[in-house]
Amino acid sequence: MNISAKKYFPIFVLPTLIAFLISFAVPFIMGLALSFTQFTTVTDATFVGFDNYIKAFSEDTGFLSSLWFTVKFSLISVLSINVIAFSLALLLTRSLPGTNIFRTVFFMPNLIGGIVLGYIWQVIINGILYNFQYSITSNESFGFWGLIILMNWQMIGYMMIIYIAGIQNIPTDITEAAKVDGANSFTTLFKIIIPSVMPSITICLFLTITNSFKLFDQNLSLTAGAPSGRTEMLALNIYNTFYGRVGYEGVGQAKAVVFFIIVALISLIQLNITRRKEVES
Amino acid sequence: MFKKRVLSFILALISIITCLSLAGCGEKDNAAQVYFLNFKPESAAAYEELAQKYEEEKGIKVKVVTAAANTYEQTLKSEIAKTNAPTIFQVNGPIGYDAWDDYCLDIKDSQLYSFLSDKSLAIMDDGGVYAIPYVVEGYGIIYNNDILNKYFALKDRQTEINSTKEIKNFESLKTVVEDMTKHKDKLGIKGVFASTSLTTGEDWRWQTHLLNIPLYYEASQINKDTDPTLNLLDAKNIEYKYSKNFENIFDLYVNNSSTAKTLLGSKSVADSMAEFALGEVAMVQNGNWAWSQISGVKGNTVKADAIKMLPIYTGIEGEESQGICVGTENYLAINKNSTKEQQKASLDFLEWLFSSSTGKKYVTEELNFITPFNTFNEDELPDDPLAREISRYMNDNSLKSIPWVFTAMPSENYKKSIGSDLLDYVQGNKTWDDVRKTIIDKWKDESK
């Protein structure tokens, strides 16, 4: 078995490995290197040391305010998405008529691309706000809540499917035993269902946190940072730094590296914490 | 076991074939000697056709790629790093040249440069010529003469002005516009001016084009003997003393608009042009490139011969002799890093485009360009109402055109922050003084 696995390694793993190297590892290392340089295109660069990192934080390029906005956004959207998705999953795992149709319907928004969703919601939100002589750019809180609604609408269905799979995997003997022992639905939920679906919670939290932090398309098409960059999230801020000013490509790159470290750190900590709570059923 | 081996062999074979065929695609591209990265999405179809014509005539393949609106810099950045990089690309003026100077070929000895009627228009650096403008454009206040005439025919209008010829300064423009707003129901319009589009990316008519006017007057006073654009390029600080004049015209646009102030943040340029084309408004600030947008609107009611243009008056002394804003931000450059053959083929293509009869026909009729080249006769001009207005103003010796000094603005970020400030201003979150401060401070920050 071991020998044949070795023998077939080039055939089965190599293509994926090459693809991984070309499309992930090489760009990642290049990006890291470029953050220490000044460049116009990725093939010509001059080394400038930590200059870009200093500029990224010290100058008024909106990095810190974007970071704060992103953190606020992520907190609220992660909470609301997971709570709503889990409640829906609970509802749709009961033997009610039409659950399959509802599952499909809730999942569908996830199949639409972010840019399209952003424009659709821009039209919807503006359509409502027009009645009060406002538009989505009138106030940053409109943009903020618009993004939250949009993100919820898109992600809930996906997370719901994961939770449904988790709930359906709970062995029925446990729930039946609980019922026989006289546990009410509240106790069943907190003592049996939630601990049993901990693996699903881990993955759902991971997906929502990283997706909220990395949100770009939806942000670009819904508000594009208006008014005055007050609804600009980190990814969009990096993009604007990169293309907004000659000689600032490296600063954008430096911000991207910082961004990567933040997202990686937060998701690693989250994975560690929630993994510890997982139980063997 | 044998079967497995055969299977794995077949799989390996398939993957090798795929790799080869992908590489094959890459090679096909190589056959294109000329690769033109086009800036103008509205001309994409015309360029494609042109490339085919050229291949039929000369047997040389021209590849045309068009960057989507507002993404030229991004596209160029990624395309030029490729092995098959564009051989012809575009820079948007002296600031754009700064970013790409390592890639621009010196084309001082080319025929294309010799075509240029005014040699000073080219971008020069240390005695070399690196980029050549290929189209002259102009902007001002486009108006619908039918609606204006309707207004002048009104019995109860309260102005002394009897025709658009008498609108010669900001004062007269303002009185006419404000009186028209009072009579807008009678005139059948929603507002005098089309929406002041302030969505991010749709605000260039204000943060770039309109700001050009106060900046020009300031720049021409820094040193009267030198070119105002060069004056601005050297300026590390600006005084921005015509802030009041910018406010004059901007307020006039916003207060007499078809759209409420608070909704301007959701309007695009296309929205404004559609309002104008449908006859819902009488005036809109834009340039001759907008003709395709006006004529392309379904069910448009504005007649081609009723479309005229006025200079943008802001209340600066002596503006009676001011013309429209004429200039260019479209400069062609040849890629220094492409092969000698490619460079020659690229220049040949451009020279063919701007001097052969087929090429010139496309330039005037399909691309609608007014070119700065002496290979074009006076009767070889595009035949759309806005281009005709531009030529009329350019040929009127009593009026002085305003050059496009905005090509000296320090960065895209600079324009962007002014755009966001203007949006905040109309929505009441910032005062005009805040906008003024941004215009001055950001200039200093961004030109460091």
XYZ file of C-alpha atoms in Angstrom, chain B:
448
model
C -2.459 -3.788 -12.115
C -1.943 -3.506 -15.822
C -5.227 -1.680 -16.221
C -4.229 0.817 -13.562
C -0.988 1.469 -15.320
C -2.730 2.099 -18.605
C -5.130 4.434 -16.857
C -2.394 6.422 -15.185
C -0.519 6.583 -18.452
C -3.573 7.988 -20.193
C -4.099 10.527 -17.413
C -0.501 11.667 -17.617
C -0.816 11.936 -21.374
C -3.932 14.044 -21.080
C -2.302 16.440 -18.655
C 0.740 16.797 -20.922
C -1.499 17.517 -23.891
C -3.416 20.158 -21.967
C -0.197 21.860 -20.970
C 1.028 21.854 -24.530
C -2.182 23.173 -25.951
C -2.232 26.009 -23.419
C 1.296 26.903 -24.393
C 0.185 26.756 -27.995
C -2.431 29.414 -27.300
C 0.269 31.624 -25.865
C 2.331 31.284 -28.990
C -0.516 32.312 -31.219
C -0.633 35.625 -29.398
C 3.006 36.133 -30.122
C 2.218 36.453 -33.787
C 0.648 39.823 -33.058
C 3.345 42.363 -33.755
C 1.329 45.234 -32.446
C -0.538 45.135 -29.172
C -2.547 48.255 -28.463
C -4.013 48.706 -25.001
C -6.971 51.000 -25.607
C -8.154 53.519 -23.031
C -11.546 54.450 -24.485
C -14.238 51.820 -23.994
C -16.586 53.803 -26.235
C -14.179 53.267 -29.146
C -13.540 49.565 -28.572
C -15.684 48.325 -31.479
C -14.192 50.837 -33.898
C -10.652 49.819 -32.983
C -11.420 46.119 -33.454
C -12.687 46.848 -36.946
C -9.685 49.011 -37.633
C -7.298 46.249 -36.609
C -8.950 43.906 -39.077
C -8.757 46.476 -41.849
C -5.069 46.956 -41.141
C -4.395 43.237 -41.260
C -6.182 42.982 -44.608
C -4.257 45.900 -46.006
C -0.782 45.338 -44.594
C -0.831 41.752 -43.390
C 0.245 42.696 -39.887
C -1.772 41.483 -36.955
C -2.864 44.115 -34.502
C -4.180 43.029 -31.150
C -6.488 45.499 -29.451
C -7.418 45.108 -25.810
C -9.706 47.619 -24.156
C -9.564 48.322 -20.451
C -12.947 48.694 -18.759
C -13.931 52.228 -17.773
C -11.752 53.656 -14.988
C -9.468 50.628 -14.821
C -6.782 51.568 -17.330
C -3.977 51.927 -14.802
C -4.829 48.586 -13.219
C -4.991 46.822 -16.575
C -1.778 48.409 -17.793
C 0.036 47.474 -14.594
C -0.735 43.806 -15.020
C -0.485 43.658 -18.809
C 2.899 45.335 -19.073
C 4.484 42.831 -16.692
C 3.595 39.982 -19.069
C 5.866 38.515 -21.707
C 3.545 39.710 -24.442
C 3.229 43.219 -23.117
C 1.354 46.000 -24.898
C 3.540 47.703 -27.486
C 1.351 50.802 -27.595
C -0.119 52.162 -24.403
C -1.449 55.393 -23.092
C -0.407 57.810 -20.353
C -2.716 60.516 -19.079
C -0.301 63.442 -18.985
C 2.870 64.519 -17.199
C 1.884 62.847 -13.913
C 0.985 59.641 -15.717
C 4.302 59.804 -17.562
C 6.124 59.994 -14.230
C 4.754 56.585 -13.346
C 5.627 55.004 -16.663
C 8.807 56.802 -17.703
C 10.793 53.562 -17.480
C 8.600 52.085 -20.179
C 8.327 54.936 -22.692
C 10.439 54.875 -25.836
C 11.965 58.089 -27.150
C 10.011 58.742 -30.348
C 11.591 62.043 -31.287
C 12.635 60.800 -34.724
C 9.336 59.159 -35.565
C 7.057 60.342 -38.308
C 4.224 60.440 -35.811
C 5.952 63.231 -33.927
C 6.492 65.143 -37.151
C 2.730 64.990 -37.776
C 2.056 66.950 -34.607
C 1.058 70.492 -35.526
C 1.992 71.964 -32.157
C 5.148 70.197 -31.062
C 4.883 71.562 -27.527
C 1.859 69.329 -26.884
C 4.033 66.213 -26.681
C 5.470 65.048 -23.379
C 9.160 65.799 -23.375
C 11.844 64.883 -20.900
C 15.537 65.725 -21.178
C 15.256 66.556 -24.855
C 13.503 63.313 -25.754
C 9.879 62.907 -26.792
C 8.092 60.145 -24.940
C 4.383 60.492 -25.465
C 2.276 62.105 -28.156
C -1.322 63.276 -27.798
C -3.681 61.895 -30.405
C -6.974 63.546 -29.663
C -8.013 67.009 -28.614
C -11.124 67.237 -26.531
C -13.115 70.052 -25.067
C -15.735 70.535 -22.424
C -18.085 73.224 -21.284
C -21.747 73.540 -20.469
C -23.704 71.626 -23.090
C -27.173 73.066 -23.558
C -30.330 72.214 -25.403
C -31.021 75.233 -27.576
C -34.684 74.322 -28.095
C -35.380 74.624 -24.374
C -33.388 77.848 -24.127
C -35.330 79.316 -27.054
C -38.564 78.280 -25.400
C -37.443 80.163 -22.337
C -36.464 83.281 -24.267
C -39.913 83.231 -25.876
C -41.646 83.280 -22.477
C -43.624 86.466 -21.852
C -43.237 86.509 -18.071
C -39.511 85.887 -17.809
C -37.771 88.364 -15.588
C -34.394 88.678 -17.249
C -33.096 91.236 -19.681
C -31.193 88.601 -21.584
C -32.717 87.727 -24.929
C -30.454 85.035 -26.350
C -27.670 82.692 -25.369
C -25.249 85.044 -27.148
C -25.782 87.481 -24.319
C -24.645 84.978 -21.700
C -21.108 86.198 -21.339
C -20.261 85.834 -17.699
C -21.326 84.155 -14.494
C -23.745 86.937 -13.576
C -25.794 86.537 -16.753
C -25.624 82.747 -16.607
C -26.872 82.793 -13.035
C -29.817 85.102 -13.695
C -30.947 83.052 -16.676
C -30.562 79.735 -14.865
C -32.366 80.899 -11.736
C -35.208 82.391 -13.706
C -35.472 79.210 -15.748
C -35.781 77.217 -12.523
C -38.760 79.396 -11.579
C -40.401 78.571 -14.894
C -39.381 74.949 -15.068
C -42.928 73.614 -15.250
C -43.721 75.829 -18.189
C -40.539 74.740 -19.921
C -41.353 71.109 -19.277
C -38.086 70.326 -17.525
C -37.266 68.786 -14.164
C -34.410 71.172 -13.533
C -32.021 73.367 -15.465
C -28.915 71.283 -14.820
C -28.630 67.516 -15.055
C -27.776 65.695 -11.831
C -24.406 66.574 -10.374
C -23.260 62.951 -10.331
C -21.251 62.378 -7.168
C -21.062 58.598 -6.905
C -17.478 57.446 -6.352
C -15.872 57.118 -9.773
C -18.581 59.270 -11.393
C -17.446 62.567 -9.912
C -14.639 63.443 -12.334
C -16.702 66.175 -13.974
C -16.398 68.184 -10.750
C -13.226 67.175 -8.913
C -11.185 67.236 -12.124
C -12.875 69.166 -14.915
C -14.599 71.909 -12.966
C -11.693 72.440 -10.593
C -9.543 72.934 -13.691
C -10.921 76.449 -14.134
C -9.956 78.030 -10.795
C -6.647 76.153 -10.940
C -5.911 77.464 -14.430
C -6.432 81.093 -13.421
C -4.180 80.623 -10.435
C -1.518 78.756 -12.413
C -1.363 81.340 -15.158
C -0.577 83.996 -12.547
C 2.314 82.094 -10.965
C 4.454 82.880 -13.963
C 2.886 84.570 -16.938
C 5.637 83.542 -19.346
C 5.586 79.816 -18.820
C 2.988 77.179 -19.516
C 0.379 77.047 -16.721
C 0.473 73.245 -16.615
C 4.208 73.313 -16.027
C 3.735 75.974 -13.351
C 1.360 73.680 -11.529
C 3.637 70.673 -11.933
C 6.350 72.559 -10.098
C 4.040 73.860 -7.394
C 4.391 71.978 -4.129
C 1.695 74.168 -2.633
C -1.316 75.883 -4.061
C -3.051 78.945 -2.734
C -6.395 78.074 -4.297
C -7.521 81.684 -4.291
C -10.505 81.155 -6.583
C -12.343 78.978 -4.083
C -15.282 81.379 -4.156
C -15.597 81.000 -7.918
C -15.634 77.235 -7.703
C -18.356 77.554 -5.074
C -20.351 79.915 -7.339
C -20.653 77.501 -10.197
C -20.923 74.364 -8.112
C -23.757 75.807 -6.047
C -25.495 76.950 -9.214
C -25.350 73.393 -10.580
C -26.583 71.832 -7.365
C -29.304 74.324 -6.509
C -30.847 74.287 -9.975
C -30.500 70.577 -10.496
C -33.115 68.062 -11.541
C -32.266 66.012 -8.469
C -32.498 66.834 -4.767
C -29.143 67.499 -3.083
C -29.340 64.483 -0.829
C -29.778 62.078 -3.738
C -26.801 63.235 -5.805
C -24.564 60.622 -4.228
C -26.351 57.899 -6.165
C -26.214 59.475 -9.623
C -23.813 58.521 -12.399
C -22.602 60.399 -15.458
C -24.770 58.140 -17.599
C -27.799 59.230 -15.547
C -27.029 62.888 -16.205
C -26.515 62.361 -19.906
C -29.747 60.392 -20.137
C -31.634 63.246 -18.450
C -30.200 65.621 -21.025
C -30.921 63.318 -23.959
C -34.518 62.855 -22.850
C -35.062 66.610 -22.652
C -35.640 66.564 -18.898
C -32.964 69.178 -18.325
C -31.604 72.099 -20.324
C -27.917 72.002 -19.472
C -25.190 69.599 -18.467
C -21.476 70.034 -17.996
C -19.567 67.589 -20.168
C -17.319 67.302 -23.202
C -17.531 66.255 -26.829
C -16.950 62.583 -25.934
C -20.450 62.632 -24.487
C -22.015 62.729 -27.931
C -22.079 58.949 -28.202
C -23.839 58.831 -24.844
C -26.453 61.391 -25.846
C -27.167 59.810 -29.211
C -27.171 56.327 -27.709
C -30.006 56.948 -25.238
C -33.204 55.188 -26.271
C -36.092 57.524 -27.006
C -33.981 60.668 -26.829
C -35.792 63.837 -27.743
C -32.987 66.325 -28.053
C -32.254 67.265 -31.667
C -28.686 67.081 -32.892
C -28.689 70.635 -34.249
C -30.050 71.987 -30.959
C -27.019 70.812 -28.994
C -24.674 73.696 -28.294
C -21.975 74.497 -25.813
C -21.236 77.418 -23.479
C -18.006 78.154 -21.643
C -18.096 77.487 -17.913
C -18.318 80.891 -16.257
C -17.377 81.185 -12.610
C -17.311 84.912 -11.972
C -13.604 85.518 -12.494
C -12.679 88.923 -13.797
C -12.262 89.076 -17.560
C -14.122 85.849 -18.209
C -16.101 87.471 -21.038
C -13.285 86.440 -23.347
C -12.993 82.964 -21.898
C -13.577 80.008 -24.191
C -14.216 76.382 -23.380
C -11.658 74.033 -21.837
C -9.622 72.369 -24.558
C -6.862 69.877 -24.044
C -6.026 66.242 -23.860
C -5.255 63.551 -21.368
C -4.717 60.932 -24.029
C -1.073 60.451 -24.918
C 0.288 57.487 -26.816
C 3.567 55.920 -25.840
C 5.564 53.033 -27.293
C 6.824 50.326 -24.966
C 10.585 50.586 -24.597
C 10.887 46.949 -23.568
C 9.278 45.430 -26.654
C 11.430 44.235 -29.538
C 12.748 46.579 -32.233
C 10.436 44.999 -34.793
C 7.444 45.446 -32.544
C 8.299 49.072 -31.910
C 8.624 49.741 -35.599
C 5.423 47.882 -36.407
C 3.606 49.843 -33.711
C 4.758 53.185 -35.037
C 3.877 52.079 -38.558
C 0.387 51.249 -37.398
C -0.093 54.606 -35.700
C 1.304 56.494 -38.660
C -1.018 54.558 -40.947
C -3.941 55.352 -38.650
C -3.293 59.088 -38.628
C -2.134 59.627 -42.213
C -3.544 57.035 -44.638
C -6.928 57.731 -46.159
C -8.513 54.593 -44.641
C -7.083 55.366 -41.239
C -8.129 58.990 -41.286
C -11.640 58.056 -42.361
C -11.933 55.850 -39.272
C -10.531 58.532 -37.025
C -13.035 61.163 -38.114
C -16.107 59.050 -38.755
C -15.914 56.135 -36.350
C -13.708 57.339 -33.528
C -14.934 60.960 -33.772
C -11.523 62.350 -32.855
C -10.380 65.890 -33.371
C -6.670 65.225 -33.745
C -3.697 67.517 -33.163
C -2.012 66.236 -36.360
C -1.275 68.263 -39.492
C -2.162 65.299 -41.696
C -5.821 66.160 -41.271
C -7.362 68.893 -43.398
C -9.846 71.333 -42.001
C -12.744 69.502 -43.619
C -11.624 66.205 -42.073
C -13.318 66.750 -38.764
C -15.820 64.544 -36.981
C -19.349 65.452 -37.844
C -21.139 65.483 -34.528
C -22.694 68.605 -32.997
C -20.330 68.727 -30.017
C -17.177 68.333 -32.085
C -18.443 71.132 -34.318
C -18.920 73.333 -31.247
C -15.382 72.591 -30.087
C -13.960 73.579 -33.476
C -16.099 76.711 -33.500
C -14.709 77.821 -30.144
C -11.144 76.872 -31.032
C -11.307 78.900 -34.228
C -12.841 81.959 -32.565
C -9.863 84.240 -32.061
C -11.693 86.579 -29.727
C -11.972 83.816 -27.142
C -9.192 82.203 -25.170
C -9.447 78.476 -24.553
C -8.540 77.153 -21.136
C -5.948 74.366 -21.260
C -6.358 71.184 -19.260
C -4.083 71.995 -16.350
C -5.629 69.218 -14.306
C -3.151 66.798 -15.849
C -0.761 68.306 -13.286
C -2.868 67.268 -10.299
C -0.647 65.230 -7.991
C -2.519 61.912 -7.899
C -5.741 59.992 -8.352
C -6.102 60.058 -4.589
C -6.120 63.836 -4.692
C -9.056 63.943 -7.077
C -10.828 61.239 -5.158
C -10.657 63.011 -1.831
C -12.015 66.208 -3.375
C -14.850 64.191 -4.898
C -15.777 62.718 -1.520
C -15.602 66.149 0.075
C -17.943 67.602 -2.526
C -20.400 64.807 -1.785
C -20.144 65.550 1.932
C -20.675 69.215 1.138
C -23.921 68.694 -0.774
C -25.161 66.335 1.918
C -24.470 68.970 4.540
C -21.745 67.098 6.440
C -19.003 69.513 5.480
C -18.766 73.217 4.789
C -17.269 74.834 1.725
C -14.321 75.851 3.855
C -13.598 72.180 4.614
C -13.566 71.482 0.891
C -11.190 74.391 0.387
C -8.852 73.041 3.059
C -8.840 69.586 1.484
C -7.981 71.051 -1.906
C -5.015 72.925 -0.437
C -3.780 70.400 2.159
C -4.103 67.302 0.019
C -2.121 68.993 -2.722
C 0.707 69.444 -0.273
C 0.438 65.883 1.084
C 0.143 64.168 -2.243
C 2.921 66.004 -4.046
C 5.483 65.196 -1.363
